[in-house]
Amino acid sequence: MSTRTEGAAATARAAAAAGGGGRLRLGVLASGRGSNLQAILEAIAAGRLPAEVAAVLSDKADAKALERARQAGVAAEFVDPQAHAGREAFDRALAERLNAHAVQLVVLAGYMRILGPAFLDAFPGRIVHIHPSLLPAFPGLHAQRQALEYGVKVAGCTVHFVDEGLDSGPIILQAAVPVLEDDDEDSLAARILEQEHRLYPEAIRLIAEGRVEVQGRRVYIK
Ligand code: GAR
């Protein structure tokens, strides 16, 4: 087991140690619309997710996600990539802000920047990501377009732990949707997004309840 996957298990143990009523502190990174953030906030408000969003950070000053956070009374911060000398300095600044909010689990929700080793090492095994494809198919940008161009009949979304590769870490949960003959990128993305909004809060809940165990590439739900 690598240091990073041990970290995932440690996060789960820490959450479990916090007890059934413990609330895992989430730090959400988002670059845009923030509908996954909204789904997480709503799951928490509805009592379906024993967690709290401690802070939302964005690399875009005008990200709708920041507005959604403020509306929910959550700390929302723009961290300006231009104000830092390169990716490593920016990654360190992000990690510093998340630590200032005592974040236990980093949740990437439409965050469109690659995170380097300086960030990964600050949160070993404690970063999750949602991607709009059934990984390992179609990693990277425009996953829904890639699926349509390839001609697959089933698409979907994946929640996974983040490792040093591109969309390559251990898979926590997946959901599938059909690809219809008259689909375009927007209609397929919308069908997948509906599943994302269900799947992401569910995966975070499992982690918060200490029920997620990582062994190598495999994630076991207890
Ligand atoms: C979501 O579909 C998410 O899966 C995708 O961006 C969208 C963000 O929407 N992420 C990626 O493609 C990451 N590679 P949101 O801002 O409304 O949550």
mmCIF file of C-alpha atoms and ligand atoms in Angstrom:
data_model
loop_
_atom_site.group_PDB
_atom_site.id
_atom_site.type_symbol
_atom_site.label_atom_id
_atom_site.label_comp_id
_atom_site.label_asym_id
_atom_site.label_seq_id
_atom_site.Cartn_x
_atom_site.Cartn_y
_atom_site.Cartn_z
ATOM 1 C CA MET A 1 0.000 0.000 0.000
ATOM 2 C CA SER A 2 1.462 3.378 -0.938
ATOM 3 C CA THR A 3 1.711 6.292 1.484
ATOM 4 C CA ARG A 4 -1.108 7.943 -0.375
ATOM 5 C CA THR A 5 -3.550 5.059 -0.116
ATOM 6 C CA GLU A 6 -2.629 4.590 3.548
ATOM 7 C CA GLY A 7 -3.701 8.204 3.888
ATOM 8 C CA ALA A 8 -7.111 7.338 2.503
ATOM 9 C CA ALA A 9 -7.515 4.576 5.053
ATOM 10 C CA ALA A 10 -6.338 6.959 7.775
ATOM 11 C CA THR A 11 -8.956 9.511 6.718
ATOM 12 C CA ALA A 12 -11.603 6.846 6.985
ATOM 13 C CA ARG A 13 -10.319 5.757 10.405
ATOM 14 C CA ALA A 14 -10.219 9.370 11.603
ATOM 15 C CA ALA A 15 -13.786 9.859 10.446
ATOM 16 C CA ALA A 16 -14.815 6.589 12.082
ATOM 17 C CA ALA A 17 -13.050 7.612 15.288
ATOM 18 C CA ALA A 18 -15.061 10.814 15.227
ATOM 19 C CA GLY A 19 -18.066 8.523 15.705
ATOM 20 C CA GLY A 20 -21.376 8.310 13.855
ATOM 21 C CA GLY A 21 -22.111 11.951 14.687
ATOM 22 C CA GLY A 22 -18.638 13.204 13.638
ATOM 23 C CA ARG A 23 -18.613 15.676 10.805
ATOM 24 C CA LEU A 24 -15.827 15.342 8.277
ATOM 25 C CA ARG A 25 -14.454 18.757 7.299
ATOM 26 C CA LEU A 26 -14.483 19.125 3.522
ATOM 27 C CA GLY A 27 -12.488 21.570 1.427
ATOM 28 C CA VAL A 28 -14.010 21.885 -2.031
ATOM 29 C CA LEU A 29 -11.966 23.049 -5.029
ATOM 30 C CA ALA A 30 -14.052 24.211 -7.989
ATOM 31 C CA SER A 31 -13.380 26.214 -11.129
ATOM 32 C CA GLY A 32 -16.865 26.843 -12.496
ATOM 33 C CA ARG A 33 -20.577 26.259 -12.159
ATOM 34 C CA GLY A 34 -20.412 24.331 -8.886
ATOM 35 C CA SER A 35 -23.470 22.115 -9.315
ATOM 36 C CA ASN A 36 -21.653 19.212 -7.626
ATOM 37 C CA LEU A 37 -20.787 21.533 -4.729
ATOM 38 C CA GLN A 38 -24.482 22.420 -4.557
ATOM 39 C CA ALA A 39 -25.460 18.737 -4.436
ATOM 40 C CA ILE A 40 -23.010 18.222 -1.553
ATOM 41 C CA LEU A 41 -24.348 21.259 0.334
ATOM 42 C CA GLU A 42 -27.914 20.026 -0.167
ATOM 43 C CA ALA A 43 -27.068 16.501 1.005
ATOM 44 C CA ILE A 44 -25.537 17.976 4.168
ATOM 45 C CA ALA A 45 -28.538 20.261 4.747
ATOM 46 C CA ALA A 46 -30.893 17.307 4.284
ATOM 47 C CA GLY A 47 -28.987 15.261 6.875
ATOM 48 C CA ARG A 48 -27.826 12.728 4.277
ATOM 49 C CA LEU A 49 -24.122 13.517 4.641
ATOM 50 C CA PRO A 50 -22.370 13.741 8.036
ATOM 51 C CA ALA A 51 -19.872 16.352 6.896
ATOM 52 C CA GLU A 52 -19.465 20.092 6.667
ATOM 53 C CA VAL A 53 -18.005 22.207 3.909
ATOM 54 C CA ALA A 54 -15.275 24.115 5.741
ATOM 55 C CA ALA A 55 -14.220 26.149 2.688
ATOM 56 C CA VAL A 56 -14.596 26.441 -1.065
ATOM 57 C CA LEU A 57 -11.543 27.596 -3.009
ATOM 58 C CA SER A 58 -11.402 28.512 -6.672
ATOM 59 C CA ASP A 59 -8.754 29.439 -9.201
ATOM 60 C CA LYS A 60 -11.382 31.613 -10.948
ATOM 61 C CA ALA A 61 -12.541 34.843 -9.329
ATOM 62 C CA ASP A 62 -15.946 34.668 -11.034
ATOM 63 C CA ALA A 63 -16.668 30.969 -10.454
ATOM 64 C CA LYS A 64 -20.344 30.411 -9.715
ATOM 65 C CA ALA A 65 -19.187 27.874 -7.118
ATOM 66 C CA LEU A 66 -17.857 30.735 -4.952
ATOM 67 C CA GLU A 67 -21.239 32.451 -5.123
ATOM 68 C CA ARG A 68 -23.025 29.230 -4.149
ATOM 69 C CA ALA A 69 -20.676 28.828 -1.182
ATOM 70 C CA ARG A 70 -21.292 32.376 0.042
ATOM 71 C CA GLN A 71 -25.047 31.872 -0.284
ATOM 72 C CA ALA A 72 -24.732 28.798 1.932
ATOM 73 C CA GLY A 73 -22.692 30.734 4.494
ATOM 74 C CA VAL A 74 -19.496 28.845 3.662
ATOM 75 C CA ALA A 75 -16.042 30.477 3.472
ATOM 76 C CA ALA A 76 -15.310 31.133 -0.212
ATOM 77 C CA GLU A 77 -11.871 32.169 -1.430
ATOM 78 C CA PHE A 78 -10.380 32.956 -4.806
ATOM 79 C CA VAL A 79 -6.738 31.885 -4.940
ATOM 80 C CA ASP A 80 -5.133 33.689 -7.873
ATOM 81 C CA PRO A 81 -2.802 31.473 -9.936
ATOM 82 C CA GLN A 82 -1.198 34.618 -11.443
ATOM 83 C CA ALA A 83 -0.172 35.822 -8.002
ATOM 84 C CA HIS A 84 2.108 32.813 -7.482
ATOM 85 C CA ALA A 85 5.446 31.985 -9.093
ATOM 86 C CA GLY A 86 4.503 28.756 -10.840
ATOM 87 C CA ARG A 87 2.389 25.697 -10.118
ATOM 88 C CA GLU A 88 4.278 24.497 -7.078
ATOM 89 C CA ALA A 89 3.918 27.832 -5.275
ATOM 90 C CA PHE A 90 0.233 27.911 -6.209
ATOM 91 C CA ASP A 91 -0.275 24.327 -4.979
ATOM 92 C CA ARG A 92 1.397 25.216 -1.666
ATOM 93 C CA ALA A 93 -0.830 28.270 -1.289
ATOM 94 C CA LEU A 94 -3.944 26.151 -1.896
ATOM 95 C CA ALA A 95 -2.810 23.569 0.658
ATOM 96 C CA GLU A 96 -2.023 26.307 3.160
ATOM 97 C CA ARG A 97 -5.536 27.774 2.794
ATOM 98 C CA LEU A 98 -7.164 24.356 3.190
ATOM 99 C CA ASN A 99 -5.091 23.635 6.297
ATOM 100 C CA ALA A 100 -6.083 27.021 7.700
ATOM 101 C CA HIS A 101 -9.674 25.741 7.541
ATOM 102 C CA ALA A 102 -8.667 22.411 9.148
ATOM 103 C CA VAL A 103 -9.848 20.493 6.092
ATOM 104 C CA GLN A 104 -9.762 16.693 6.437
ATOM 105 C CA LEU A 105 -10.888 15.682 2.945
ATOM 106 C CA VAL A 106 -10.270 17.626 -0.277
ATOM 107 C CA VAL A 107 -13.147 17.361 -2.757
ATOM 108 C CA LEU A 108 -12.444 18.276 -6.377
ATOM 109 C CA ALA A 109 -15.711 19.374 -7.952
ATOM 110 C CA GLY A 110 -15.145 20.626 -11.478
ATOM 111 C CA TYR A 111 -11.650 21.849 -10.593
ATOM 112 C CA MET A 112 -9.910 22.176 -13.936
ATOM 113 C CA ARG A 113 -6.239 22.389 -12.932
ATOM 114 C CA ILE A 114 -3.714 19.596 -12.473
ATOM 115 C CA LEU A 115 -2.520 19.255 -8.880
ATOM 116 C CA GLY A 116 1.192 18.574 -8.487
ATOM 117 C CA PRO A 117 3.177 16.602 -5.884
ATOM 118 C CA ALA A 118 3.363 19.598 -3.505
ATOM 119 C CA PHE A 119 -0.416 19.426 -3.140
ATOM 120 C CA LEU A 120 -0.782 15.625 -3.209
ATOM 121 C CA ASP A 121 1.850 15.257 -0.485
ATOM 122 C CA ALA A 122 0.015 17.757 1.708
ATOM 123 C CA PHE A 123 -3.148 15.566 1.628
ATOM 124 C CA PRO A 124 -1.936 12.004 1.121
ATOM 125 C CA GLY A 125 -4.868 9.783 0.143
ATOM 126 C CA ARG A 126 -7.278 12.499 1.224
ATOM 127 C CA ILE A 127 -8.304 13.928 -2.133
ATOM 128 C CA VAL A 128 -11.356 12.755 -4.081
ATOM 129 C CA HIS A 129 -12.449 13.662 -7.593
ATOM 130 C CA ILE A 130 -15.500 13.142 -9.781
ATOM 131 C CA HIS A 131 -15.015 12.549 -13.477
ATOM 132 C CA PRO A 132 -17.798 12.331 -16.091
ATOM 133 C CA SER A 133 -16.836 8.970 -17.599
ATOM 134 C CA LEU A 134 -16.591 5.338 -16.614
ATOM 135 C CA LEU A 135 -12.855 5.388 -15.911
ATOM 136 C CA PRO A 136 -10.423 4.195 -17.086
ATOM 137 C CA ALA A 137 -12.237 5.146 -20.310
ATOM 138 C CA PHE A 138 -11.976 8.757 -21.434
ATOM 139 C CA PRO A 139 -9.768 10.504 -18.875
ATOM 140 C CA GLY A 140 -8.924 14.173 -19.294
ATOM 141 C CA LEU A 141 -10.937 16.960 -20.859
ATOM 142 C CA HIS A 142 -14.292 16.640 -22.672
ATOM 143 C CA ALA A 143 -15.006 13.121 -21.424
ATOM 144 C CA GLN A 144 -18.593 13.180 -22.700
ATOM 145 C CA ARG A 145 -17.438 14.266 -26.178
ATOM 146 C CA GLN A 146 -14.815 11.518 -26.160
ATOM 147 C CA ALA A 147 -17.535 8.958 -25.298
ATOM 148 C CA LEU A 148 -19.784 10.123 -28.143
ATOM 149 C CA GLU A 149 -16.929 10.176 -30.641
ATOM 150 C CA TYR A 150 -15.865 6.675 -29.645
ATOM 151 C CA GLY A 151 -19.422 5.424 -30.010
ATOM 152 C CA VAL A 152 -19.873 3.718 -26.639
ATOM 153 C CA LYS A 153 -23.412 2.654 -25.706
ATOM 154 C CA VAL A 154 -22.940 3.152 -21.960
ATOM 155 C CA ALA A 155 -21.363 6.190 -20.303
ATOM 156 C CA GLY A 156 -21.330 7.416 -16.726
ATOM 157 C CA CYS A 157 -19.304 8.933 -13.932
ATOM 158 C CA THR A 158 -16.629 7.885 -11.467
ATOM 159 C CA VAL A 159 -15.658 9.041 -7.981
ATOM 160 C CA HIS A 160 -12.053 8.146 -7.205
ATOM 161 C CA PHE A 161 -9.153 8.952 -4.930
ATOM 162 C CA VAL A 162 -6.584 11.187 -6.589
ATOM 163 C CA ASP A 163 -3.091 9.877 -7.212
ATOM 164 C CA GLU A 164 -0.228 11.295 -9.261
ATOM 165 C CA GLY A 165 -1.745 10.242 -12.613
ATOM 166 C CA LEU A 166 -4.516 11.757 -14.721
ATOM 167 C CA ASP A 167 -7.905 10.492 -13.454
ATOM 168 C CA SER A 168 -6.154 7.279 -12.463
ATOM 169 C CA GLY A 169 -6.575 6.740 -8.703
ATOM 170 C CA PRO A 170 -8.502 3.947 -6.922
ATOM 171 C CA ILE A 171 -12.210 3.949 -7.810
ATOM 172 C CA ILE A 172 -14.727 4.436 -4.979
ATOM 173 C CA LEU A 173 -18.069 4.437 -6.844
ATOM 174 C CA GLN A 174 -19.308 4.492 -10.432
ATOM 175 C CA ALA A 175 -22.707 5.026 -12.052
ATOM 176 C CA ALA A 176 -23.672 4.164 -15.621
ATOM 177 C CA VAL A 177 -26.147 5.828 -17.984
ATOM 178 C CA PRO A 178 -27.200 4.821 -21.499
ATOM 179 C CA VAL A 179 -25.981 6.751 -24.533
ATOM 180 C CA LEU A 180 -28.974 7.412 -26.774
ATOM 181 C CA GLU A 181 -28.811 7.642 -30.562
ATOM 182 C CA ASP A 182 -29.910 11.258 -30.654
ATOM 183 C CA ASP A 183 -27.563 12.375 -27.865
ATOM 184 C CA ASP A 184 -25.294 15.359 -28.309
ATOM 185 C CA GLU A 185 -22.625 16.430 -25.835
ATOM 186 C CA ASP A 186 -25.087 18.531 -23.804
ATOM 187 C CA SER A 187 -27.794 15.911 -23.475
ATOM 188 C CA LEU A 188 -25.292 13.211 -22.500
ATOM 189 C CA ALA A 189 -23.549 15.553 -20.034
ATOM 190 C CA ALA A 190 -26.905 16.370 -18.415
ATOM 191 C CA ARG A 191 -27.794 12.669 -18.005
ATOM 192 C CA ILE A 192 -24.394 11.984 -16.451
ATOM 193 C CA LEU A 193 -24.590 15.069 -14.214
ATOM 194 C CA GLU A 194 -27.821 13.828 -12.660
ATOM 195 C CA GLN A 195 -25.901 10.733 -11.538
ATOM 196 C CA GLU A 196 -22.918 12.817 -10.385
ATOM 197 C CA HIS A 197 -25.182 14.744 -8.022
ATOM 198 C CA ARG A 198 -26.306 11.483 -6.428
ATOM 199 C CA LEU A 199 -22.967 9.671 -6.498
ATOM 200 C CA TYR A 200 -20.591 12.292 -5.066
ATOM 201 C CA PRO A 201 -22.463 12.920 -1.784
ATOM 202 C CA GLU A 202 -22.889 9.140 -1.445
ATOM 203 C CA ALA A 203 -19.143 8.476 -1.852
ATOM 204 C CA ILE A 204 -18.247 11.228 0.623
ATOM 205 C CA ARG A 205 -20.790 9.837 3.074
ATOM 206 C CA LEU A 206 -19.113 6.418 2.912
ATOM 207 C CA ILE A 207 -15.741 8.041 3.650
ATOM 208 C CA ALA A 208 -17.206 10.165 6.454
ATOM 209 C CA GLU A 209 -18.685 7.030 8.014
ATOM 210 C CA GLY A 210 -15.283 5.334 7.918
ATOM 211 C CA ARG A 211 -16.567 2.607 5.591
ATOM 212 C CA VAL A 212 -14.032 3.000 2.780
ATOM 213 C CA GLU A 213 -10.930 0.857 2.764
ATOM 214 C CA VAL A 214 -8.251 1.077 0.073
ATOM 215 C CA GLN A 215 -6.068 -1.932 -0.719
ATOM 216 C CA GLY A 216 -3.813 -1.220 -3.662
ATOM 217 C CA ARG A 217 -6.078 -0.295 -6.564
ATOM 218 C CA ARG A 218 -9.192 -1.749 -4.967
ATOM 219 C CA VAL A 219 -11.562 0.140 -2.745
ATOM 220 C CA TYR A 220 -13.718 -1.917 -0.399
ATOM 221 C CA ILE A 221 -16.938 -0.564 1.095
ATOM 222 C CA LYS A 222 -17.519 -1.984 4.555
HETATM 223 C C1 GAR B 1 -18.793 17.884 -13.889
HETATM 224 O O1 GAR B 1 -19.458 17.212 -14.939
HETATM 225 C C2 GAR B 1 -17.531 17.147 -13.500
HETATM 226 O O2 GAR B 1 -17.664 15.755 -13.555
HETATM 227 C C3 GAR B 1 -16.588 17.641 -14.549
HETATM 228 O O3 GAR B 1 -16.865 19.001 -14.707
HETATM 229 C C4 GAR B 1 -18.242 19.221 -14.375
HETATM 230 C C5 GAR B 1 -18.293 20.276 -13.287
HETATM 231 O O4 GAR B 1 -19.614 20.663 -13.057
HETATM 232 N N1 GAR B 1 -15.229 17.419 -14.177
HETATM 233 C C6 GAR B 1 -14.271 17.095 -15.039
HETATM 234 O O5 GAR B 1 -14.443 16.968 -16.223
HETATM 235 C C7 GAR B 1 -12.904 16.907 -14.403
HETATM 236 N N2 GAR B 1 -12.025 16.284 -15.326
HETATM 237 P P1 GAR B 1 -20.002 21.487 -11.769
HETATM 238 O O6 GAR B 1 -19.031 22.673 -11.699
HETATM 239 O O7 GAR B 1 -21.387 21.953 -12.038
HETATM 240 O O8 GAR B 1 -19.898 20.586 -10.568
#
